[in-house]
Every structure is written in structure tokens, then in C-alpha cells.
mmCIF file of C-alpha atoms in Angstrom:
data_model
loop_
_atom_site.group_PDB
_atom_site.id
_atom_site.type_symbol
_atom_site.label_atom_id
_atom_site.label_comp_id
_atom_site.label_asym_id
_atom_site.label_seq_id
_atom_site.Cartn_x
_atom_site.Cartn_y
_atom_site.Cartn_z
ATOM 1 C CA MET I 1 0.000 0.000 0.000
ATOM 2 C CA LEU I 2 2.836 2.363 0.835
ATOM 3 C CA ALA I 3 4.488 1.636 -2.521
ATOM 4 C CA VAL I 4 1.232 2.337 -4.390
ATOM 5 C CA SER I 5 0.792 5.602 -2.488
ATOM 6 C CA GLY I 6 4.343 6.615 -3.335
ATOM 7 C CA LEU I 7 3.768 5.900 -7.028
ATOM 8 C CA ALA I 8 0.540 7.879 -6.969
ATOM 9 C CA VAL I 9 2.260 10.928 -5.476
ATOM 10 C CA LEU I 10 5.491 10.788 -7.481
ATOM 11 C CA VAL I 11 4.244 9.545 -10.863
ATOM 12 C CA PHE I 12 0.506 9.563 -11.452
ATOM 13 C CA ALA I 13 -0.319 12.880 -9.792
ATOM 14 C CA PRO I 14 2.183 14.902 -11.910
ATOM 15 C CA LEU I 15 0.933 13.165 -15.075
ATOM 16 C CA ALA I 16 -2.652 14.032 -14.179
ATOM 17 C CA VAL I 17 -1.670 17.662 -13.571
ATOM 18 C CA VAL I 18 0.059 17.886 -16.962
ATOM 19 C CA PHE I 19 -2.996 16.706 -18.876
ATOM 20 C CA ALA I 20 -5.420 18.685 -16.714
ATOM 21 C CA GLU I 21 -3.494 21.911 -17.285
ATOM 22 C CA ALA I 22 -3.152 21.220 -21.001
ATOM 23 C CA LEU I 23 -6.938 20.797 -21.329
ATOM 24 C CA ARG I 24 -7.885 23.568 -18.914
ATOM 25 C CA ASN I 25 -9.245 25.746 -21.734
ATOM 26 C CA GLY I 26 -10.493 22.808 -23.773
ATOM 27 C CA LEU I 27 -9.094 20.471 -26.390
ATOM 28 C CA GLU I 28 -9.378 23.078 -29.138
ATOM 29 C CA ALA I 29 -7.068 25.500 -27.321
ATOM 30 C CA ALA I 30 -4.531 22.751 -26.700
ATOM 31 C CA LEU I 31 -4.543 21.676 -30.347
ATOM 32 C CA GLU I 32 -4.263 25.284 -31.469
ATOM 33 C CA SER I 33 -1.149 25.773 -29.359
ATOM 34 C CA LEU I 34 0.368 22.612 -30.834
ATOM 35 C CA GLY I 35 -0.274 23.993 -34.310
ATOM 36 C CA ASN I 36 2.150 26.822 -33.628
ATOM 37 C CA PRO I 37 5.195 26.606 -35.956
ATOM 38 C CA ASP I 38 7.604 26.659 -33.002
ATOM 39 C CA ALA I 39 5.804 23.733 -31.348
ATOM 40 C CA ARG I 40 5.786 21.729 -34.567
ATOM 41 C CA SER I 41 9.482 22.479 -35.058
ATOM 42 C CA ALA I 42 10.259 21.311 -31.510
ATOM 43 C CA ILE I 43 8.374 18.043 -32.013
ATOM 44 C CA ARG I 44 10.041 17.426 -35.358
ATOM 45 C CA LEU I 45 13.515 18.188 -33.994
ATOM 46 C CA THR I 46 13.054 15.954 -30.945
ATOM 47 C CA LEU I 47 11.921 13.010 -33.065
ATOM 48 C CA THR I 48 14.751 13.603 -35.538
ATOM 49 C CA VAL I 49 17.410 13.637 -32.819
ATOM 50 C CA ALA I 50 15.989 10.448 -31.275
ATOM 51 C CA ALA I 51 15.831 8.776 -34.693
ATOM 52 C CA ILE I 52 19.541 9.497 -35.214
ATOM 53 C CA ALA I 53 20.906 8.986 -31.700
ATOM 54 C CA VAL I 54 19.073 5.802 -30.683
ATOM 55 C CA PRO I 55 20.190 3.584 -33.615
ATOM 56 C CA LEU I 56 23.751 4.872 -33.286
ATOM 57 C CA ASN I 57 23.710 4.108 -29.580
ATOM 58 C CA ALA I 58 22.404 0.619 -30.303
ATOM 59 C CA VAL I 59 25.369 0.006 -32.617
ATOM 60 C CA PHE I 60 27.902 1.553 -30.221
ATOM 61 C CA GLY I 61 26.400 -0.265 -27.239
ATOM 62 C CA ILE I 62 26.531 -3.644 -28.959
ATOM 63 C CA ALA I 63 30.127 -3.033 -30.053
ATOM 64 C CA ALA I 64 31.195 -1.968 -26.555
ATOM 65 C CA ALA I 65 29.436 -4.895 -24.875
ATOM 66 C CA TRP I 66 30.903 -7.328 -27.411
ATOM 67 C CA ALA I 67 34.431 -6.012 -26.820
ATOM 68 C CA VAL I 68 34.096 -6.086 -23.032
ATOM 69 C CA THR I 69 32.519 -9.536 -22.719
ATOM 70 C CA LYS I 70 34.097 -11.524 -25.541
ATOM 71 C CA PHE I 71 37.710 -10.361 -25.480
ATOM 72 C CA ASP I 72 40.518 -9.747 -23.005
ATOM 73 C CA PHE I 73 42.737 -6.788 -23.874
ATOM 74 C CA PRO I 74 44.775 -4.046 -22.176
ATOM 75 C CA GLY I 75 42.567 -1.112 -21.266
ATOM 76 C CA LYS I 76 39.429 -3.174 -20.711
ATOM 77 C CA ALA I 77 38.868 -1.620 -17.280
ATOM 78 C CA LEU I 78 39.313 1.840 -18.799
ATOM 79 C CA LEU I 79 36.659 1.060 -21.421
ATOM 80 C CA MET I 80 34.242 -0.002 -18.684
ATOM 81 C CA THR I 81 34.912 3.279 -16.890
ATOM 82 C CA LEU I 82 34.318 5.286 -20.054
ATOM 83 C CA ILE I 83 30.987 3.521 -20.600
ATOM 84 C CA ASP I 84 29.859 4.647 -17.135
ATOM 85 C CA LEU I 85 31.243 8.177 -17.537
ATOM 86 C CA PRO I 86 27.953 9.798 -18.647
ATOM 87 C CA PHE I 87 26.345 8.570 -15.413
ATOM 88 C CA SER I 88 28.848 10.490 -13.299
ATOM 89 C CA VAL I 89 29.331 13.640 -15.399
ATOM 90 C CA SER I 90 26.672 16.333 -15.308
ATOM 91 C CA PRO I 91 24.904 16.738 -18.670
ATOM 92 C CA VAL I 92 25.547 20.474 -18.437
ATOM 93 C CA VAL I 93 29.288 19.817 -18.152
ATOM 94 C CA ALA I 94 29.098 17.459 -21.124
ATOM 95 C CA GLY I 95 27.361 20.151 -23.160
ATOM 96 C CA LEU I 96 29.982 22.706 -22.151
ATOM 97 C CA CYS I 97 32.768 20.348 -23.267
ATOM 98 C CA ILE I 98 31.115 20.020 -26.672
ATOM 99 C CA VAL I 99 30.889 23.816 -26.936
ATOM 100 C CA LEU I 100 34.560 24.213 -26.002
ATOM 101 C CA LEU I 101 35.617 21.581 -28.544
ATOM 102 C CA PHE I 102 33.318 22.428 -31.460
ATOM 103 C CA GLY I 103 32.351 26.041 -30.782
ATOM 104 C CA ALA I 104 33.094 28.737 -33.332
ATOM 105 C CA ASN I 105 35.945 30.069 -31.146
ATOM 106 C CA SER I 106 37.803 26.738 -31.149
ATOM 107 C CA THR I 107 40.184 25.683 -33.904
ATOM 108 C CA LEU I 108 38.179 22.670 -35.015
ATOM 109 C CA GLY I 109 34.827 24.353 -34.548
ATOM 110 C CA GLY I 110 35.909 27.468 -36.403
ATOM 111 C CA TRP I 111 37.104 25.392 -39.341
ATOM 112 C CA LEU I 112 33.814 23.478 -39.455
ATOM 113 C CA VAL I 113 31.840 26.716 -39.396
ATOM 114 C CA ALA I 114 33.985 28.085 -42.237
ATOM 115 C CA GLN I 115 33.220 24.960 -44.253
ATOM 116 C CA GLY I 116 29.511 25.426 -43.650
ATOM 117 C CA TYR I 117 29.134 22.587 -41.147
ATOM 118 C CA PRO I 118 28.494 24.145 -37.733
ATOM 119 C CA VAL I 119 28.180 21.751 -34.796
ATOM 120 C CA VAL I 120 27.252 23.978 -31.871
ATOM 121 C CA PHE I 121 23.853 25.697 -32.125
ATOM 122 C CA ALA I 122 22.907 23.218 -34.830
ATOM 123 C CA LEU I 123 21.552 19.689 -35.211
ATOM 124 C CA PRO I 124 24.981 17.919 -35.040
ATOM 125 C CA GLY I 125 25.712 19.392 -31.615
ATOM 126 C CA ILE I 126 22.315 18.331 -30.273
ATOM 127 C CA VAL I 127 22.854 14.817 -31.597
ATOM 128 C CA LEU I 128 26.344 14.650 -30.050
ATOM 129 C CA ALA I 129 25.033 15.785 -26.673
ATOM 130 C CA THR I 130 22.202 13.253 -26.836
ATOM 131 C CA LEU I 131 24.575 10.473 -27.840
ATOM 132 C CA PHE I 132 26.789 11.204 -24.846
ATOM 133 C CA VAL I 133 24.051 11.168 -22.210
ATOM 134 C CA THR I 134 22.315 8.074 -23.628
ATOM 135 C CA PHE I 135 25.352 5.964 -24.512
ATOM 136 C CA PRO I 136 25.487 3.788 -21.343
ATOM 137 C CA PHE I 137 21.907 2.495 -21.525
ATOM 138 C CA VAL I 138 22.319 -0.099 -24.271
ATOM 139 C CA ALA I 139 25.783 -1.245 -23.189
ATOM 140 C CA ARG I 140 24.764 -1.528 -19.542
ATOM 141 C CA GLU I 141 21.767 -3.692 -20.437
ATOM 142 C CA LEU I 142 23.880 -6.012 -22.599
ATOM 143 C CA ILE I 143 27.074 -6.434 -20.575
ATOM 144 C CA PRO I 144 25.663 -8.363 -17.557
ATOM 145 C CA LEU I 145 23.669 -10.703 -19.807
ATOM 146 C CA MET I 146 26.567 -11.368 -22.159
ATOM 147 C CA ILE I 147 28.901 -12.039 -19.214
ATOM 148 C CA GLU I 148 26.384 -14.538 -17.831
ATOM 149 C CA GLN I 149 26.044 -16.279 -21.196
ATOM 150 C CA GLY I 150 29.797 -16.641 -21.596
ATOM 151 C CA ARG I 151 31.720 -17.297 -24.802
ATOM 152 C CA ALA I 152 31.098 -21.016 -25.345
ATOM 153 C CA GLU I 153 28.433 -20.705 -28.035
ATOM 154 C CA GLU I 154 30.387 -18.167 -30.080
ATOM 155 C CA GLU I 155 33.582 -20.206 -29.793
ATOM 156 C CA ALA I 156 31.707 -23.318 -30.939
ATOM 157 C CA ALA I 157 30.313 -21.476 -33.975
ATOM 158 C CA LEU I 158 33.742 -20.116 -34.879
ATOM 159 C CA SER I 159 35.331 -23.561 -34.513
ATOM 160 C CA LEU I 160 32.754 -24.916 -36.974
ATOM 161 C CA GLY I 161 33.829 -22.381 -39.581
ATOM 162 C CA ALA I 162 31.308 -19.582 -39.112
ATOM 163 C CA SER I 163 32.565 -16.072 -39.780
ATOM 164 C CA GLY I 164 32.521 -13.424 -37.083
ATOM 165 C CA LEU I 165 29.546 -11.649 -38.667
ATOM 166 C CA ARG I 166 27.558 -14.855 -39.059
ATOM 167 C CA THR I 167 28.346 -15.848 -35.480
ATOM 168 C CA PHE I 168 27.040 -12.516 -34.263
ATOM 169 C CA LEU I 169 23.859 -12.638 -36.368
ATOM 170 C CA THR I 170 22.947 -16.264 -35.677
ATOM 171 C CA VAL I 171 24.267 -16.840 -32.151
ATOM 172 C CA THR I 172 24.888 -13.626 -30.225
ATOM 173 C CA LEU I 173 22.070 -11.380 -31.473
ATOM 174 C CA PRO I 174 19.206 -13.843 -30.794
ATOM 175 C CA ASN I 175 20.505 -14.300 -27.248
ATOM 176 C CA ILE I 176 20.657 -10.584 -26.479
ATOM 177 C CA ARG I 177 17.665 -9.254 -28.416
ATOM 178 C CA TRP I 178 15.467 -8.604 -25.372
ATOM 179 C CA ALA I 179 18.184 -6.872 -23.395
ATOM 180 C CA LEU I 180 18.965 -4.862 -26.530
ATOM 181 C CA LEU I 181 15.301 -3.880 -26.815
ATOM 182 C CA TYR I 182 15.237 -2.694 -23.198
ATOM 183 C CA GLY I 183 18.379 -0.665 -23.721
ATOM 184 C CA VAL I 184 16.956 0.921 -26.872
ATOM 185 C CA LEU I 185 13.700 1.827 -25.104
ATOM 186 C CA LEU I 186 15.583 3.424 -22.206
ATOM 187 C CA SER I 187 17.873 5.262 -24.610
ATOM 188 C CA ASN I 188 14.908 6.538 -26.619
ATOM 189 C CA ALA I 189 13.107 7.809 -23.525
ATOM 190 C CA ARG I 190 16.205 9.664 -22.326
ATOM 191 C CA ALA I 191 16.925 11.052 -25.804
ATOM 192 C CA MET I 192 13.482 12.624 -26.092
ATOM 193 C CA GLY I 193 13.546 14.025 -22.565
ATOM 194 C CA GLU I 194 17.137 15.266 -22.320
ATOM 195 C CA PHE I 195 17.416 18.914 -21.274
ATOM 196 C CA GLY I 196 20.742 19.861 -19.656
ATOM 197 C CA ALA I 197 23.334 18.994 -22.303
ATOM 198 C CA VAL I 198 21.041 19.960 -25.177
ATOM 199 C CA ALA I 199 20.247 23.313 -23.570
ATOM 200 C CA VAL I 200 23.944 24.200 -23.576
ATOM 201 C CA VAL I 201 24.792 23.167 -27.148
ATOM 202 C CA SER I 202 21.544 24.210 -28.851
ATOM 203 C CA GLY I 203 21.546 27.890 -27.989
ATOM 204 C CA LYS I 204 17.766 27.607 -27.479
ATOM 205 C CA ILE I 205 16.998 29.132 -30.863
ATOM 206 C CA ARG I 206 13.232 29.092 -31.105
ATOM 207 C CA GLY I 207 11.938 27.195 -34.112
ATOM 208 C CA GLN I 208 15.421 25.938 -35.049
ATOM 209 C CA THR I 209 17.376 24.265 -32.245
ATOM 210 C CA ALA I 210 14.807 24.185 -29.430
ATOM 211 C CA THR I 211 13.729 20.622 -28.651
ATOM 212 C CA MET I 212 10.494 19.812 -26.849
ATOM 213 C CA PRO I 213 11.867 20.035 -23.269
ATOM 214 C CA ILE I 214 13.577 23.349 -24.054
ATOM 215 C CA THR I 215 10.488 24.770 -25.777
ATOM 216 C CA ILE I 216 8.343 23.744 -22.808
ATOM 217 C CA GLU I 217 10.626 25.690 -20.468
ATOM 218 C CA MET I 218 10.608 28.740 -22.757
ATOM 219 C CA LEU I 219 6.820 28.740 -23.049
ATOM 220 C CA TYR I 220 6.338 28.306 -19.299
ATOM 221 C CA ASN I 221 8.757 31.135 -18.517
ATOM 222 C CA GLU I 222 6.717 33.338 -20.859
ATOM 223 C CA TYR I 223 3.544 32.472 -18.915
ATOM 224 C CA LEU I 224 2.089 30.577 -21.875
ATOM 225 C CA ALA I 225 0.902 27.791 -19.602
ATOM 226 C CA ILE I 226 -1.560 26.153 -21.979
ATOM 227 C CA ALA I 227 1.031 25.919 -24.759
ATOM 228 C CA ALA I 228 3.694 24.642 -22.341
ATOM 229 C CA PHE I 229 1.494 21.968 -20.789
ATOM 230 C CA SER I 230 0.094 20.935 -24.192
ATOM 231 C CA LEU I 231 3.599 20.295 -25.491
ATOM 232 C CA ALA I 232 4.463 18.554 -22.213
ATOM 233 C CA ALA I 233 1.421 16.332 -22.731
ATOM 234 C CA VAL I 234 2.712 15.357 -26.170
ATOM 235 C CA LEU I 235 6.113 14.501 -24.703
ATOM 236 C CA THR I 236 4.365 12.487 -21.993
ATOM 237 C CA LEU I 237 2.306 10.619 -24.585
ATOM 238 C CA LEU I 238 5.475 9.712 -26.484
ATOM 239 C CA ALA I 239 6.922 8.321 -23.253
ATOM 240 C CA LEU I 240 3.704 6.399 -22.577
ATOM 241 C CA VAL I 241 3.799 4.922 -26.082
ATOM 242 C CA THR I 242 7.325 3.677 -25.370
ATOM 243 C CA LEU I 243 6.150 2.230 -22.057
ATOM 244 C CA GLY I 244 3.111 0.665 -23.739
ATOM 245 C CA LEU I 245 5.298 -1.005 -26.355
ATOM 246 C CA LYS I 246 7.508 -2.383 -23.608
ATOM 247 C CA THR I 247 4.460 -3.722 -21.732
ATOM 248 C CA VAL I 248 2.965 -5.375 -24.822
ATOM 249 C CA LEU I 249 6.238 -7.118 -25.570
ATOM 250 C CA GLU I 250 6.501 -8.270 -21.958
ATOM 251 C CA LEU I 251 2.997 -9.777 -22.096
ATOM 252 C CA ARG I 252 3.509 -11.404 -25.486
ATOM 253 C CA TYR I 253 6.984 -12.793 -24.880
ATOM 254 C CA ALA I 254 6.886 -13.432 -21.131
ATOM 255 C CA ASP I 255 8.784 -16.735 -21.311
ATOM 256 C CA GLN I 256 11.627 -15.348 -23.402
ATOM 257 C CA LEU I 257 11.931 -12.269 -21.201
ATOM 258 C CA ALA I 258 12.046 -14.419 -18.077
ATOM 259 C CA ALA I 259 15.130 -16.107 -19.475
ATOM 260 C CA THR I 260 16.906 -12.743 -19.661
ATOM 261 C CA GLY I 261 15.988 -11.717 -16.139
ATOM 262 C CA HIS I 262 13.635 -8.879 -17.104
ATOM 263 C CA ARG I 263 10.529 -10.268 -15.394
#
């Protein structure tokens, strides 16, 4: 009962407030605020960044987990530390590092701007910041499972003449697919909701580099409560869709998920 009460206060009550405030003046007013070009731009940018960052993180996470669990090499402990680095570094600090490295006043950043490829205050910088803060999620879901599974199956496939790619596709990937899915879902949720690092590198340019969380803050600070809560409701719905997909997969593939320890 105490746990249910805690969930109600910490999770369900804020969600109810978001939707109640968004619909305070009716559905028509909420939809009208979402039709604003700045709101549409924020939604489009957020989905674009997630569509780029999440697949890249899936690839990077698989590669990192594969290297850590299937091979012994000098610097393995350092790699594990680097994977966990985004958990210990403030997103704001990460964003500042990107600005210092790729900003127009830096050597590399200045050259990129001169070539017509700015990173900071543009889409590439937002993607880089999102990649940094979401990188550990996929790798951290895969590493414990792949350690538990060991190397025997891959070594058997290789000894029978299978190539490395075929071994990965036919042996490793089927064994890690559910953990990979969980990591991707977590990465996607964080990518859409990230604020700190993106706020630093984006410049908060309305209609251009302002993602949904940043636009929500800007609208709220301007006392446009209906517009802010309407956009927050959309962001919440996207998170609920992700959660719903996770729940459906859990119900449909309960036995397979139990084998990976996610039940």
C-alpha cells in the first residue's frame, strides 16, 4: 500500500496535472497551441534527434558490450569506466565540453563553421550531446547478460567455420535481443527528454534548435501555460507509447523475457 501511495504521489499525480493543465481551456485550445510553428518544429527536432541517436547508440552499445565480454585486452577496465562516464558527469558539463571543442571560437569548430558545417547551435551538436548522455543504456543492459552467457556458443560457432559476422547474427544477437530492446527503449526515452546537455549546445533558438523540453521551459517562462502543458502532454504521450510497447512485448513474450531476467 505504501508503494502504491508513493507511485501515486510521485508519478501519477504529476501526469494528471500535466494533462489537466493542457486541457484547462479545452481540447481546441490545446490543439491550437500545438499547431504553432515553433511547437511543430520542436516536435520534429526531438523526433529527428531520437531517430539518429538511438540507432547509433544501439550500434555503439553492442560493439562496446561485445568487446568487453568476448575479449581480453589491455585497457578493458578503462573502457568499462568510459561507458559509465555519462552517469557520473553532469549533462551540463558534457554540453559545455562540446561547446569548447566544437564552438566557433575553437580551432576545429571554427574550421567546421567556415566549411559550412556548424556543430554547436545546430543539429549535429544536439545529436552529439544526446549520444553522450544516452550511450550507457544499451551497453549496460547487454554487458551483464553477455557475461552470464559466456563465450562457449560463439567459440563453438567459430570452430565450426562460421565467420565473425555470421556468429554474431545467428548466435549472439538472438541471445541478447530482449536486453537490446530494453536498452533501446531506455535510450529513446532519455533522448526525447534530455534537457541539460542539449540546452547548452543548442543555444535555445526558437523554431530551429529548441527541442520539446527546451520549448516547454521557454513557453512556461513566458507564462504561456496552456502551450507549455500541451507540449508537455505530447512529450508524456510519447513516453507512454514507449512504455506501452515495452508492456505489450513483456505480455507477449513473457517466457523469453524471463530467461533474460527482465521479469
